[in-house]
Short mmCIF file of C-alpha atoms and ligand atoms in Angstrom, two decimals:
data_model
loop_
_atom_site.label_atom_id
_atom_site.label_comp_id
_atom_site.label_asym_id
_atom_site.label_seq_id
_atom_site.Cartn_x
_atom_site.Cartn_y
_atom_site.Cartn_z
CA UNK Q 1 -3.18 -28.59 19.08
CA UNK Q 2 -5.17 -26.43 21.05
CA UNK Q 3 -7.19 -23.07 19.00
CA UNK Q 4 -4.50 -20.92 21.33
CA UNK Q 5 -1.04 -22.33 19.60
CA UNK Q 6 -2.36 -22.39 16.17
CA UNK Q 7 -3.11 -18.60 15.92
CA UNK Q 8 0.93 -18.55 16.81
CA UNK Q 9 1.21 -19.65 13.73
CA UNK Q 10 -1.56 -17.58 11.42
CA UNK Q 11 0.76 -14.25 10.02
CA UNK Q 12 -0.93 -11.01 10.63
CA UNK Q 13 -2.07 -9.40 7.30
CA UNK Q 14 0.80 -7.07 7.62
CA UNK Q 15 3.38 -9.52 7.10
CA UNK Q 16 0.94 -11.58 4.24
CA UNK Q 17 0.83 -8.30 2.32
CA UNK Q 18 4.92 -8.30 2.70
CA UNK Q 19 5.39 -11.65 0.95
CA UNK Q 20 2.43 -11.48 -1.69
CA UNK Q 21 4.20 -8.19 -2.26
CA UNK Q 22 7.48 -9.90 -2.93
CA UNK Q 23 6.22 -12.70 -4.82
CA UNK Q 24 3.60 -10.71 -6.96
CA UNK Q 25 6.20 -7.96 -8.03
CA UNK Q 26 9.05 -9.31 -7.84
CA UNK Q 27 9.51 -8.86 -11.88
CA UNK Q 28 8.34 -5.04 -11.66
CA UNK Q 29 4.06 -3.98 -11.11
CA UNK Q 30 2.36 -5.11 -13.66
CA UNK Q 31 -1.31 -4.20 -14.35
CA UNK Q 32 -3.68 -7.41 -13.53
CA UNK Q 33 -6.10 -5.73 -16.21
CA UNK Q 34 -4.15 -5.61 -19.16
CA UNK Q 35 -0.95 -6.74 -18.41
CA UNK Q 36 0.92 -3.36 -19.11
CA UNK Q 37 4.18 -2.50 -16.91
CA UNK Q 38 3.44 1.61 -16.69
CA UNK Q 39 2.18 1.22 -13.66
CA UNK Q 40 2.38 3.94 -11.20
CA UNK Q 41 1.81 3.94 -7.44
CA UNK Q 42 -0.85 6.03 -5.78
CA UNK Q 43 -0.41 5.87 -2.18
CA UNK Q 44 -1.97 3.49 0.24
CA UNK Q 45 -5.53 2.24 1.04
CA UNK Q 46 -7.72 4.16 3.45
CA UNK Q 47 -8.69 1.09 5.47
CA UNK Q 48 -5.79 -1.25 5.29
CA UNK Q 49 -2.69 1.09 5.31
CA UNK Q 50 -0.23 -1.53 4.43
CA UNK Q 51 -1.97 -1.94 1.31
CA UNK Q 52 -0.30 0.04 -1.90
CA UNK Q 53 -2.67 0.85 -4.48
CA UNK Q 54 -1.54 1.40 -7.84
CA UNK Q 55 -2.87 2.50 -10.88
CA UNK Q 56 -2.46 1.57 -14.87
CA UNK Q 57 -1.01 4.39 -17.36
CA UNK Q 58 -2.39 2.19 -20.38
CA UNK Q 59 -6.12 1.12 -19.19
CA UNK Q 60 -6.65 3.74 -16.48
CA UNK Q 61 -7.39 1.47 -14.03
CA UNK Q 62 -6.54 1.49 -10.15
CA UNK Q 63 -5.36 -2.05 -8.49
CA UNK Q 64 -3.94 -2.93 -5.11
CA UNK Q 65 -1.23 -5.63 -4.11
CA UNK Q 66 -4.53 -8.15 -3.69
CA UNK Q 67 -6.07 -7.24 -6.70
CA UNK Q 68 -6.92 -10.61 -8.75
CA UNK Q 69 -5.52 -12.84 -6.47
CA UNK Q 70 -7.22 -14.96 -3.85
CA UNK Q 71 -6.38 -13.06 -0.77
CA UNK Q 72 -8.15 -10.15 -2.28
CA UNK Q 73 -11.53 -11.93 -0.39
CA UNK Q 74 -9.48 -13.43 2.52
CA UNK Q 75 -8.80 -10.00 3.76
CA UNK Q 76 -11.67 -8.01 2.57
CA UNK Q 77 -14.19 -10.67 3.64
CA UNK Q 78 -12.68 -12.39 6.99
CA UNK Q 79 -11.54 -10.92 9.88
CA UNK Q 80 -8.26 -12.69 10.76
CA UNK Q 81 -7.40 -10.60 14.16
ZN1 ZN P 101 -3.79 -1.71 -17.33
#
């Protein structure tokens, strides 16, 4: 399989932020910090727009839908384009 069909194949970081999304909240936001469900939203991130941020009524704390998990350095470290 040639370099040229396989990136067919690689989702765009749009559509990886749709499913973590799905999977991740499915059950309601939930703060990665301390595990408390008052979680508000607070708009998007500055430098990857599809990304909602969120933050914690109980610790304070802001988050984002890669926060804790392991595509938090896929996207923030690689460039996938
Ligand atoms: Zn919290």
């Amino acid at each position: 399989m040639s370099v040229e069909v396989y990136k067919l194949f690689i989702p765009k970081d749009e559509e990886c932020i749709e499913i973590i999304r799905k999977i991740r909240w499915g059950n309601g936001y939930i703060c990665p910090y301390c595990g408390s469900r008052d979680v508000i939203l607070k708009g998007k991130e500055g430098y990857k727009s599809y990304i909602q941020r969120y933050r914690c009524n109980s610790c304070k704390r802001h988050f984002n839908d890669l926060t804790g998990t392991i595509f938090y350095t896929f996207i923030y470290k690689s460039n996938w384009s």
